Coordinates of C-alpha atoms and ligand atoms in Angstrom, one line a residue:
X1135 CA -3.5 17.2 8.9
X1136 CA -6.9 18.3 8.8
X1137 CA -6.4 21.3 10.9
X1138 CA -2.9 23.1 11.4
X1139 CA -1.0 22.6 13.9
X1140 CA -1.9 26.1 15.8
X1141 CA -6.0 25.6 15.6
X1142 CA -5.6 22.2 17.2
X1143 CA -3.6 23.6 19.5
X1144 CA -6.1 26.7 20.7
X1145 CA -8.6 24.5 20.9
X1146 CA -7.0 22.1 23.3
X1147 CA -5.8 24.9 25.2
X1148 CA -9.5 25.6 25.8
X1149 CA -10.8 23.2 26.9
X1150 CA -9.4 22.4 30.7
X1151 CA -9.1 18.5 31.0
X1152 CA -10.0 18.8 34.8
X1153 CA -13.1 21.0 33.6
X1154 CA -13.7 17.3 31.1
X1155 CA -12.6 14.7 32.8
X1156 CA -14.6 16.3 35.9
X1157 CA -18.2 15.7 34.0
X1158 CA -17.9 11.8 33.5
X1159 CA -16.0 11.4 36.9
X1160 CA -15.6 12.8 40.2
X1161 CA -12.0 14.1 40.8
X1162 CA -10.6 14.9 44.1
X1163 CA -7.4 16.8 44.8
X1164 CA -4.1 14.6 45.9
X1165 CA -0.8 16.3 45.9
X1166 CA -0.1 17.9 42.6
X1167 CA -3.0 15.6 41.2
X1168 CA -6.3 15.0 40.8
X1169 CA -7.8 11.4 41.6
X1170 CA -10.4 10.0 40.6
X1171 CA -12.5 6.1 39.9
X1172 CA -11.4 5.0 35.9
X1173 CA -14.1 6.0 33.3
X1174 CA -12.7 3.1 31.5
X1175 CA -13.1 0.7 33.4
X1176 CA -14.8 -0.5 36.8
X1177 CA -12.9 -0.1 40.0
X1178 CA -13.9 1.3 44.0
X1179 CA -10.1 2.6 45.2
X1180 CA -9.5 5.4 42.7
X1181 CA -6.1 5.0 40.2
X1182 CA -6.8 7.4 37.9
X1183 CA -4.9 10.3 38.0
X1184 CA -5.1 13.8 36.1
X1185 CA -2.2 16.7 36.2
X1186 CA -3.5 19.9 35.3
X1187 CA -0.2 20.7 35.1
X1188 CA 0.8 19.1 32.1
X1189 CA -2.9 18.6 30.8
X1190 CA -2.3 14.9 30.7
X1191 CA -4.2 11.6 33.0
X1192 CA -3.0 8.3 33.3
X1193 CA -5.2 5.4 34.9
X1194 CA -2.8 2.9 36.9
X1195 CA -5.7 0.4 36.8
X1196 CA -6.0 -0.3 33.0
X1197 CA -3.5 2.2 31.7
X1198 CA -5.6 4.4 29.7
X1199 CA -3.5 7.8 29.2
X1200 CA -3.6 11.2 26.9
X1201 CA -4.7 14.7 27.0
X1202 CA -8.4 15.8 26.6
X1203 CA -8.4 15.3 22.8
X1204 CA -7.6 11.6 23.6
X1205 CA -10.3 11.6 26.6
X1206 CA -12.8 12.8 23.8
X1207 CA -12.2 10.4 21.2
X1208 CA -12.3 7.6 23.4
X1209 CA -15.5 8.1 25.6
X1210 CA -17.0 9.6 23.3
X1211 CA -16.2 7.0 20.1
X1212 CA -15.2 9.9 17.6
X1213 CA -12.0 10.3 15.3
X1214 CA -9.6 13.0 15.8
X1215 CA -11.4 15.6 13.4
X1216 CA -15.1 15.1 15.2
X1217 CA -13.2 15.6 18.5
X1218 CA -11.8 19.0 17.3
X1219 CA -14.7 20.2 16.0
X1220 CA -16.7 18.7 19.6
X1221 CA -14.2 20.6 21.9
X1222 CA -14.3 23.6 19.4
X1223 CA -18.3 23.5 19.4
X1224 CA -17.9 23.9 23.8
X1225 CA -15.9 27.0 23.7
X1226 CA -17.4 28.3 20.6
X1227 CA -14.0 28.4 18.7
X1228 CA -14.7 29.5 15.1
X1229 CA -12.7 26.6 13.0
X1230 CA -11.3 28.0 10.2
X1231 CA -12.7 27.1 6.6
X1232 CA -9.8 25.0 5.8
X1233 CA -8.0 24.5 2.6
X1234 CA -8.7 21.0 3.2
X1235 CA -12.0 21.0 3.2
X1236 CA -11.9 23.3 -0.4
X1237 CA -9.1 21.5 -1.7
X1238 CA -11.5 18.1 -1.5
X1239 CA -14.6 19.2 -2.1
X1240 CA -13.2 20.8 -5.7
X1241 CA -11.9 17.5 -6.0
X1242 CA -14.8 15.4 -5.8
X1243 CA -17.1 18.6 -8.4
X1244 CA -13.8 17.5 -10.6
X1245 CA -14.3 14.1 -11.1
X1246 CA -18.2 14.4 -10.8
X1247 CA -17.6 16.4 -13.9
X1248 CA -14.9 14.1 -15.7
X1249 CA -17.6 11.2 -15.2
X1250 CA -20.6 12.4 -16.9
X1251 CA -18.1 13.7 -19.6
X1252 CA -17.1 10.4 -20.1
X1253 CA -20.2 9.2 -20.3
X1254 CA -21.5 11.6 -22.6
X1255 CA -18.3 10.6 -24.5
X1256 CA -19.3 7.4 -24.8
X1257 CA -22.3 7.4 -26.1
X1258 CA -20.8 9.6 -28.9
X1259 CA -18.4 7.1 -30.1
X1260 CA -21.6 4.4 -29.9
X1261 CA -23.6 6.9 -32.2
X1262 CA -20.3 7.4 -34.1
X1263 CA -20.3 3.5 -34.4
X1264 CA -23.7 3.3 -36.2
X1265 CA -23.7 5.9 -38.9
X1266 CA -22.6 6.4 -41.7
X1267 CA -18.5 7.7 -40.3
X1268 CA -18.6 4.1 -38.5
X1269 CA -18.9 1.6 -41.8
X1270 CA -15.5 0.3 -41.0
X1271 CA -15.6 0.2 -37.9
X1272 CA -18.8 -2.0 -37.8
X1273 CA -16.5 -3.9 -40.5
X1274 CA -14.0 -4.3 -38.5
X1275 CA -16.1 -5.7 -35.5
X1276 CA -18.0 -7.8 -37.7
X1277 CA -13.8 -9.3 -38.9
X1278 CA -13.5 -10.6 -35.6
X1279 CA -17.3 -11.7 -35.1
X1280 CA -18.0 -9.7 -32.5
X1281 CA -21.9 -9.7 -31.8
X1282 CA -24.0 -7.3 -31.4
X1283 CA -25.0 -7.4 -27.8
X1284 CA -21.6 -7.7 -26.8
X1285 CA -20.6 -5.0 -29.0
X1286 CA -23.8 -2.7 -26.1
X1287 CA -22.8 -4.3 -23.5
X1288 CA -19.4 -3.0 -23.7
X1289 CA -19.8 0.1 -25.0
X1290 CA -17.8 0.1 -27.9
X1291 CA -17.8 3.0 -30.7
X1292 CA -15.9 5.0 -33.2
X1293 CA -14.2 7.7 -33.0
X1294 CA -13.4 9.4 -36.3
X1295 CA -11.0 12.0 -34.0
X1296 CA -10.1 15.5 -36.4
X1297 CA -11.6 17.2 -33.7
X1298 CA -14.8 15.5 -33.3
X1299 CA -14.5 14.7 -29.9
X1300 CA -13.5 18.5 -29.1
X1301 CA -16.6 20.0 -30.6
X1302 CA -18.7 17.4 -29.3
X1303 CA -17.5 18.4 -25.8
X1304 CA -17.8 22.2 -26.7
X1305 CA -21.0 22.0 -28.0
X1306 CA -22.3 20.0 -24.9
X1307 CA -20.9 23.3 -22.7
X1308 CA -17.5 22.3 -21.6
X1309 CA -14.7 24.4 -21.0
X1310 CA -11.0 23.8 -22.2
X1311 CA -9.7 23.1 -19.3
X1312 CA -11.7 20.7 -17.7
X1313 CA -12.3 19.0 -21.4
X1314 CA -8.2 18.6 -21.3
X1315 CA -8.2 17.0 -17.8
X1316 CA -10.3 14.5 -19.6
X1317 CA -7.4 13.5 -21.9
X1318 CA -10.0 12.9 -24.8
X1319 CA -7.8 15.9 -26.0
X1320 CA -4.4 17.2 -26.7
X1321 CA -2.4 20.6 -27.3
X1322 CA -1.7 21.2 -31.0
X1323 CA 0.6 23.2 -32.4
X1324 CA -1.4 26.3 -33.0
X1325 CA -2.5 26.8 -29.3
X1326 CA -5.6 25.1 -30.0
X1327 CA -6.4 21.3 -29.2
X1328 CA -7.1 18.2 -31.3
X1329 CA -8.8 14.6 -30.3
X1330 CA -5.9 12.3 -28.9
X1331 CA -8.4 9.4 -30.5
X1332 CA -7.7 9.4 -34.5
X1333 CA -9.6 6.7 -36.4
X1334 CA -10.2 4.0 -33.5
X1335 CA -12.4 1.6 -32.1
X1336 CA -13.0 2.6 -29.0
X1337 CA -13.5 0.7 -26.1
X1338 CA -15.0 1.8 -23.0
X1339 CA -12.8 1.0 -19.7
X1340 CA -15.2 0.7 -16.5
X1341 CA -14.4 1.4 -13.0
X1342 CA -16.1 -1.8 -10.6
X1343 CA -18.8 0.5 -10.0
X1344 CA -19.8 0.0 -13.5
X1345 CA -18.4 4.1 -14.5
X1346 CA -16.5 5.1 -17.4
X1347 CA -13.5 6.4 -16.4
X1348 CA -11.2 6.2 -19.7
X1349 CA -10.9 4.7 -23.1
X1350 CA -8.8 2.3 -24.6
X1351 CA -9.1 2.6 -28.2
X1352 CA -7.7 0.3 -31.7
X1353 CA -6.8 1.5 -34.8
X1354 CA -7.8 1.2 -38.1
X1355 CA -5.4 2.0 -40.1
X1356 CA -3.6 -0.9 -40.3
X1357 CA -0.1 -0.7 -41.0
X1358 CA 0.4 2.7 -40.5
X1359 CA 3.2 4.1 -38.0
X1360 CA 0.9 4.5 -35.0
X1361 CA 0.2 2.9 -32.1
X1362 CA -1.9 -0.5 -32.1
X1363 CA -3.7 -0.2 -29.0
X1364 CA -3.9 3.7 -27.4
X1365 CA -4.9 4.5 -24.1
X1366 CA -6.5 6.8 -22.1
X1367 CA -3.4 9.3 -19.9
X1368 CA -3.5 9.2 -16.0
X1369 CA -6.5 11.6 -15.0
X1370 CA -8.0 12.0 -11.4
X1371 CA -10.9 9.2 -12.4
X1372 CA -8.2 6.6 -14.1
X1373 CA -5.0 5.5 -13.2
X1374 CA -3.9 2.4 -15.3
X1375 CA -1.6 0.8 -12.3
X1376 CA -5.2 0.1 -10.4
X1377 CA -7.5 -0.4 -13.3
X1378 CA -8.8 -3.7 -14.8
X1379 CA -10.8 -4.1 -17.9
X1380 CA -13.7 -5.8 -16.9
X1381 CA -13.4 -5.9 -13.3
X1382 CA -17.2 -4.7 -13.2
X1383 CA -18.2 -7.9 -14.9
X1384 CA -16.4 -10.3 -13.5
X1385 CA -17.1 -9.1 -9.9
X1386 CA -21.0 -9.1 -11.3
X1387 CA -20.5 -13.3 -12.7
X1388 CA -19.9 -14.0 -8.6
X1389 CA -17.2 -16.7 -9.6
X1390 CA -14.1 -16.6 -6.6
X1391 CA -11.8 -17.9 -10.4
X1392 CA -10.9 -15.2 -12.4
X1393 CA -9.1 -15.6 -15.5
X1394 CA -6.2 -13.2 -16.5
X1395 CA -6.0 -12.4 -19.7
X1396 CA -3.9 -9.4 -21.8
X1397 CA -6.0 -7.6 -23.9
X1398 CA -9.4 -6.0 -24.5
X1399 CA -9.9 -8.5 -27.5
X1400 CA -9.2 -11.4 -25.1
X1401 CA -11.8 -10.8 -22.3
X1402 CA -14.7 -9.8 -24.8
X1403 CA -14.3 -13.0 -26.9
X1404 CA -14.4 -14.6 -23.8
X1405 CA -16.9 -12.4 -22.4
X1406 CA -19.5 -13.6 -25.7
X1407 CA -18.9 -17.6 -25.0
X1408 CA -20.1 -17.1 -21.7
X1409 CA -17.0 -16.9 -19.6
X1410 CA -17.5 -13.7 -18.0
X1411 CA -14.7 -14.1 -15.0
X1412 CA -12.5 -12.6 -17.4
X1413 CA -10.5 -9.3 -16.6
X1414 CA -6.7 -7.6 -17.7
X1415 CA -4.2 -5.1 -17.3
X1416 CA -3.9 -2.5 -20.0
X1417 CA -1.1 -0.8 -20.7
X1418 CA 0.5 -1.8 -17.6
X1419 CA 2.1 -5.0 -16.3
X1420 CA 0.3 -6.3 -13.6
X1421 CA 0.9 -5.3 -10.5
X1422 CA 0.4 -5.5 -6.5
X1423 CA -2.7 -2.8 -6.9
X1424 CA -4.1 -5.0 -9.5
X1425 CA -3.8 -7.8 -7.4
X1426 CA -5.1 -5.9 -4.0
X1427 CA -8.4 -5.2 -6.4
X1428 CA -8.6 -8.5 -7.4
X1429 CA -8.2 -9.8 -4.0
X1430 CA -11.7 -8.5 -3.2
X1431 CA -13.1 -10.9 -5.4
X1432 CA -11.3 -13.7 -5.8
X1433 CA -9.1 -16.2 -4.3
X1434 CA -7.9 -18.1 -7.2
X1435 CA -6.6 -16.8 -11.3
X1436 CA -5.9 -18.9 -14.1
X1437 CA -2.7 -16.6 -15.6
X1438 CA -3.6 -16.8 -19.6
X1439 CA -1.2 -14.7 -22.2
X1440 CA 0.1 -15.6 -25.0
X1441 CA 2.6 -18.6 -25.3
X1442 CA 5.4 -16.2 -27.0
X1443 CA 7.8 -15.1 -24.8
X1444 CA 6.5 -11.8 -24.0
X1445 CA 3.5 -13.1 -22.8
X1446 CA 5.4 -16.2 -21.0
X1447 CA 8.2 -13.5 -18.8
X1448 CA 4.8 -11.7 -18.4
X1449 CA 3.2 -14.6 -16.3
X1450 CA 6.1 -15.0 -14.6
X1451 CA 5.7 -11.7 -13.5
X1452 CA 1.8 -12.0 -12.3
X1453 CA 2.7 -15.5 -11.1
X1454 CA 5.2 -13.6 -8.3
X1455 CA 2.3 -10.6 -8.0
X1456 CA -0.3 -13.0 -7.3
X1457 CA 1.2 -15.5 -4.8
X1458 CA 3.5 -12.8 -2.8
X1459 CA -0.4 -11.1 -2.2
X1460 CA -2.2 -14.2 -1.2
X1461 CA -4.2 -15.0 -4.5
X1462 CA -3.7 -19.0 -6.1
X1463 CA -2.1 -18.9 -9.1
X1464 CA -2.5 -21.2 -12.2
X1465 CA -1.3 -20.7 -15.6
X1466 CA -3.0 -21.3 -19.1
X1467 CA -1.1 -21.7 -22.1
X1468 CA -3.4 -21.9 -25.3
X1469 CA -1.6 -24.4 -27.9
X1470 CA -2.3 -24.3 -32.0
X1471 CA -3.3 -20.9 -31.7
X1472 CA -2.1 -18.2 -30.9
X1473 CA -4.1 -16.2 -27.8
X1474 CA -7.4 -16.9 -26.0
X1475 CA -9.7 -15.6 -29.1
X1476 CA -8.0 -17.3 -31.9
X1477 CA -8.7 -20.5 -30.0
X1478 CA -11.7 -19.9 -29.6
X1479 CA -13.1 -19.2 -32.8
X1480 CA -11.2 -21.8 -34.0
X1481 CA -12.2 -24.5 -31.2
X1482 CA -15.2 -23.4 -29.8
X1483 CA -16.6 -22.9 -26.5
X1484 CA -16.5 -26.3 -24.8
X1485 CA -12.9 -26.8 -26.0
X1486 CA -11.9 -23.9 -23.8
X1487 CA -13.9 -25.0 -21.1
X1488 CA -12.0 -28.2 -21.2
X1489 CA -8.5 -26.6 -21.6
X1490 CA -9.3 -24.5 -18.4
X1491 CA -9.3 -27.3 -16.5
X1492 CA -6.0 -28.3 -17.7
X1493 CA -4.5 -25.0 -16.3
X1494 CA -2.2 -25.8 -14.1
X1495 CA 0.0 -25.2 -10.9
X1496 CA 2.5 -22.0 -11.2
X1497 CA 5.1 -24.2 -10.2
X1498 CA 5.3 -26.4 -12.8
X1499 CA 5.3 -23.4 -15.1
X1500 CA 8.0 -22.2 -13.6
X1501 CA 9.7 -25.3 -13.8
X1502 CA 9.2 -25.2 -16.6
X1503 CA 10.5 -22.1 -18.1
X1504 CA 13.7 -23.1 -15.7
X1505 CA 14.1 -25.6 -18.3
X1506 CA 13.7 -23.4 -21.2
X1507 CA 16.8 -22.0 -20.8
X1508 CA 19.8 -25.4 -19.5
X1509 CA 20.5 -27.3 -22.5
X1510 CA 19.6 -31.3 -21.5
X1511 CA 21.2 -33.0 -23.3
X1512 CA 24.5 -31.7 -21.8
X1513 CA 24.8 -33.5 -18.3
X1514 CA 26.3 -30.5 -16.2
X1515 CA 23.6 -28.6 -17.8
X1516 CA 21.1 -31.0 -17.1
X1517 CA 21.8 -31.3 -13.5
X1518 CA 22.1 -27.7 -12.9
X1519 CA 18.9 -27.5 -13.8
X1520 CA 17.6 -30.4 -11.6
X1521 CA 18.8 -28.3 -8.8
X1522 CA 17.4 -25.4 -9.2
X1523 CA 14.6 -26.6 -9.6
X1524 CA 14.8 -29.0 -6.3
X1525 CA 15.7 -25.0 -4.8
X1526 CA 11.9 -24.2 -6.1
X1527 CA 10.4 -27.1 -4.6
X1528 CA 11.6 -27.1 -1.0
X1529 CA 10.1 -23.5 -0.7
X1530 CA 6.8 -26.5 -0.2
X1531 CA 5.8 -27.5 2.9
X1532 CA 3.5 -30.2 2.3
X1533 CA 4.9 -33.3 1.5
X1534 CA 2.2 -33.6 -1.4
X1535 CA 2.7 -30.8 -3.1
X1536 CA 6.7 -31.8 -3.4
X1537 CA 6.3 -35.3 -4.1
X1538 CA 4.3 -34.2 -6.9
X1539 CA 6.3 -32.2 -8.0
X1540 CA 9.7 -34.0 -7.4
X1541 CA 7.6 -36.5 -10.4
X1542 CA 6.8 -33.8 -12.5
X1543 CA 10.8 -32.8 -12.1
X1544 CA 12.1 -36.7 -12.3
X1545 CA 9.9 -36.5 -15.9
X1546 CA 11.3 -33.2 -17.5
X1547 CA 14.9 -34.0 -16.4
X1548 CA 15.0 -37.9 -16.7
X1549 CA 17.2 -37.7 -13.1
X1550 CA 15.4 -40.2 -10.3
X1551 CA 12.5 -39.4 -7.6
X1552 CA 14.8 -40.4 -5.1
X1553 CA 17.5 -38.1 -6.5
X1554 CA 15.6 -35.3 -6.5
X1555 CA 14.5 -35.8 -3.3
X1556 CA 17.8 -36.1 -1.8
X1557 CA 18.6 -32.9 -2.8
X1558 CA 15.7 -31.1 -1.8
X1559 CA 15.8 -32.9 2.0
X1560 CA 19.2 -31.5 2.2
X1561 CA 18.1 -28.3 0.6
X1562 CA 15.7 -27.4 3.5
X1563 CA 17.6 -29.4 6.2
X1564 CA 20.0 -26.1 5.3
X1565 CA 17.5 -23.4 5.3
X1566 CA 15.7 -24.7 8.8
X1567 CA 19.1 -24.5 9.9
X1568 CA 19.6 -21.1 8.8
X1569 CA 16.0 -20.3 10.2
X1570 CA 16.8 -21.7 13.4
X1571 CA 19.7 -19.4 13.6
X1572 CA 17.5 -16.9 12.6
X1573 CA 15.3 -17.1 15.4
X1574 CA 18.2 -17.6 18.2
X1575 CA 19.4 -13.8 17.5
X1576 CA 15.8 -12.8 17.6
X1577 CA 14.9 -14.1 20.6
X1578 CA 18.5 -12.7 22.3
X1579 CA 17.1 -9.2 21.0
X1580 CA 14.0 -9.6 22.2
X1581 CA 15.4 -10.7 25.7
X1582 CA 16.3 -6.9 26.0
X1583 CA 13.3 -5.3 24.6
X1584 CA 11.0 -4.4 27.2
X1585 CA 15.2 -2.4 28.8
X1586 CA 15.6 -0.9 25.6
X1587 CA 11.5 0.6 25.6
X1588 CA 12.2 1.8 29.1
X1589 CA 15.2 3.4 27.7
X1590 CA 14.0 5.3 25.0
X1591 CA 10.8 6.7 26.7
X1592 CA 13.4 7.9 29.4
X1593 CA 15.6 9.5 27.3
X1594 CA 12.9 11.3 25.5
X1595 CA 11.2 12.0 28.2
X1596 CA 14.9 13.8 30.0
X1597 CA 15.5 15.4 26.7
X1598 CA 12.1 17.0 26.3
X1599 CA 12.1 18.5 29.4
X1600 CA 15.6 19.4 30.4
X1601 CA 16.4 21.7 27.6
X1602 CA 20.6 21.4 28.1
X1603 CA 20.0 17.9 28.7
X1604 CA 18.7 17.4 25.6
X1605 CA 21.5 20.6 23.6
X1606 CA 24.4 17.8 25.6
X1607 CA 23.2 14.6 23.8
X1608 CA 21.9 15.3 20.7
X1609 CA 24.9 14.8 18.8
X1610 CA 25.1 11.3 20.6
X1611 CA 21.5 9.9 19.6
X1612 CA 20.7 8.8 15.8
X1613 CA 17.4 8.7 15.4
X1614 CA 17.6 5.2 13.4
X1615 CA 18.8 4.4 17.0
X1616 CA 15.3 4.7 19.1
X1617 CA 14.2 2.4 16.0
X1618 CA 10.3 2.3 16.3
X1619 CA 8.7 5.2 14.3
X1620 CA 7.3 7.0 16.6
X1621 CA 9.9 7.2 19.0
X1622 CA 11.5 8.8 16.2
X1623 CA 8.4 10.9 15.3
X1624 CA 9.0 12.3 18.7
X1625 CA 12.0 12.8 19.0
X1626 CA 12.5 14.9 15.8
X1627 CA 9.4 16.9 17.1
X1628 CA 11.6 17.5 19.9
X1629 CA 14.1 19.1 18.0
X1630 CA 11.9 21.0 15.6
X1631 CA 10.8 22.8 19.2
X1632 CA 14.5 23.9 20.5
X1633 CA 15.0 24.6 17.1
X1634 CA 12.5 26.9 17.0
X1635 CA 12.7 28.4 20.2
X1636 CA 9.6 27.1 21.5
X1637 CA 8.5 25.8 24.4
X1638 CA 7.6 21.9 25.2
X1639 CA 4.0 20.7 26.1
X1640 CA 3.7 17.3 26.9
X1641 CA 0.1 17.7 26.1
X1642 CA 0.6 19.2 22.5
X1643 CA 3.2 16.7 21.1
X1644 CA 0.1 14.1 22.1
X1645 CA -2.2 15.7 20.3
X1646 CA 0.5 15.9 17.2
X1647 CA -0.9 12.0 17.2
X1648 CA -4.1 11.2 15.8
X1649 CA -4.2 7.6 16.4
X1650 CA -5.2 6.9 19.9
X1651 CA -2.3 4.5 20.9
X1652 CA 0.0 6.4 20.0
X1653 CA -1.6 9.2 22.0
X1654 CA -1.7 6.6 24.3
X1655 CA 2.1 5.6 24.5
X1656 CA 3.4 9.9 24.0
X1657 CA 1.2 10.1 27.1
X1658 CA 2.8 7.2 29.1
X1659 CA 5.8 9.2 28.1
X1660 CA 4.5 12.1 30.1
X1661 CA 3.3 10.7 32.9
X1662 CA 4.9 8.2 34.3
X1663 CA 8.7 9.0 34.0
X1664 CA 10.7 10.3 36.4
X1665 CA 13.3 13.5 36.9
X1666 CA 16.6 12.7 38.6
X1667 CA 17.8 14.4 41.7
X1668 CA 21.1 15.3 40.8
X1669 CA 23.2 15.7 37.9
X1670 CA 25.3 12.5 38.7
X1671 CA 22.5 10.1 38.8
X1672 CA 21.0 11.5 35.7
X1673 CA 24.1 11.3 33.7
X1674 CA 24.5 7.6 35.0
X1675 CA 21.3 6.9 34.0
X1676 CA 21.1 9.2 30.6
X1677 CA 24.9 6.9 29.6
X1678 CA 23.0 3.6 30.7
X1679 CA 20.0 3.9 28.9
X1680 CA 21.9 5.3 25.1
X1681 CA 24.2 2.0 25.5
X1682 CA 21.0 0.2 25.8
X1683 CA 19.4 1.8 22.9
X1684 CA 22.8 1.5 20.8
X1685 CA 23.6 -1.8 21.5
X1686 CA 19.8 -3.4 20.5
X1687 CA 20.3 -1.1 17.6
X1688 CA 23.5 -2.5 16.4
X1689 CA 22.2 -6.2 17.1
X1690 CA 19.0 -6.2 15.2
X1691 CA 21.4 -4.5 12.5
X1692 CA 23.3 -7.8 12.9
X1693 CA 21.3 -10.5 13.2
X1694 CA 19.7 -9.1 9.5
X1695 CA 23.3 -8.9 7.3
X1696 CA 25.2 -10.9 5.2
X1697 CA 27.2 -8.3 4.2
X1698 CA 30.7 -8.4 5.7
X1699 CA 31.3 -4.4 5.6
X1700 CA 28.6 -3.1 7.1
X1701 CA 28.8 -6.2 9.5
X1702 CA 32.2 -5.2 10.3
X1703 CA 31.7 -1.4 10.4
X1704 CA 28.7 -2.4 13.5
X1705 CA 31.2 -4.6 15.3
X1706 CA 33.3 -1.4 15.5
X1707 CA 30.9 0.9 16.5
X1708 CA 29.1 -1.8 18.9
X1709 CA 33.1 -2.0 20.7
X1710 CA 33.4 1.5 21.0
X1711 CA 30.4 1.3 23.0
X1712 CA 32.4 0.6 26.1
X1713 CA 34.4 3.9 25.9
X1714 CA 31.5 5.9 25.5
X1715 CA 30.7 8.7 27.9
X1716 CA 28.5 11.5 27.6
X1717 CA 28.9 14.3 29.9
X1718 CA 26.6 16.5 31.0
X1719 CA 27.7 19.0 32.6
X1720 CA 28.6 21.4 29.9
X1721 CA 26.1 24.8 30.6
X1722 CA 24.7 25.6 27.5
Ligands
LIG2077 ZN1 -8.8 2.9 34.1

């Protein structure tokens, strides 16, 4: 939260709810409440009620509910922070310059300098490459047949090491601490710094907006004990688990299908041959964050990794990530070349374009990879493989897809299409049975929901408004039994308040939630629940509520659990519920 709880509470208390709402609708006193026409929906008889006592409002017509902050948020369409500023202004309350704002401004400042440093460093590396110093680096690039235009497009440069970049940045006027933050230097033994990249061809890494955020360096010291590729470390402007190399150019290509490759050279080589939609995850496995970035620009991806074991493993991982994130995945492996770069050099652009069209469904790729693990000349292993394949195929709802994969599996295994088809069907029937069972359990559990939601709210209300009842109750309730995040949070807040000996103001609890729906729910708890007149009826109600809450919680665990130990334990606890009786008569 941007402002401290006490600041928010000062501002909330300084703005009387009757005052504020009175500006939007005429309120008249009725018993211990004020009533008026609802400012949120059209009506002719008042159903909008405001409690001066609780500093909360509730509309019995449309369900709007909240405190003074919720009211302004909804009525003026402000977010939480804007509302706090508006209400502070109204009572001439000077908001402290919170740490958050200072920290934020400082972070932005540091990032801006880092962008600037990277831009200047890239220019410097580029100049190095084209000077005498860069002669052997140019020879390397010539050997890789990267043309001048593409070298410039990707801003390729050369890092000499030997404090070249450190001295350059010092001369440009940067302090040690920000230079260190850039990741271009590392501390040395003598308490100074040395360049991180030594005698390497430098590939600037761009973000989606085309800003240089990091570098990758390829060593020129063949055969030495140094990493072939070295990337910048994580910095305030670079996170390798989010960054995809060349995503800026792939996005600009306007194509909806991207090619996912393994390294810089693959991307660059593809670009040079007119395939501008290739990207690579650098120095880390393709993950959900990468998929999240990709998804904004592409709906389909061709995975083009090396065909060795490591490449196959990486491809299987990428498939899982892409499919999980709803991106279509196809797989391609180059033949007669070790990577796409070599393939393009050997066979040319046309052949590669043809090859792209043969990318196969990821399912076939998965089935084929499975096959490699079985000895197909062994009868039992052949059967096991076919069963494994059938398991994968059954996940498809479409008959057409199933048929295609069944046919391919039949070709691979020599088992008839009919036999595989029967296996798939058998497996699907079992799954269906399972699904129906789960659905039934869920329905059963849902019928309890409306009642249990009431019970949770009522229990929280009674605990928040009656310290003695809370003391009698608290050891019987585990917060996870409340199941919904919002109730768990409220329960924790009530606990905290009592622990620190503070009084509980309903409207204060409401403004601990920034989201308007949550404010609404919490506010309703305090506006709509009623207290019982005598201890006997309170006790009965509380016991019924606790039992229902626990019962639903246990059932939800049983519905999704196959672990026999857990199931037995929960069933035992559930049976013990019958005997549970909580007394509220202890004074504390
Ligand atoms: Zn209303």
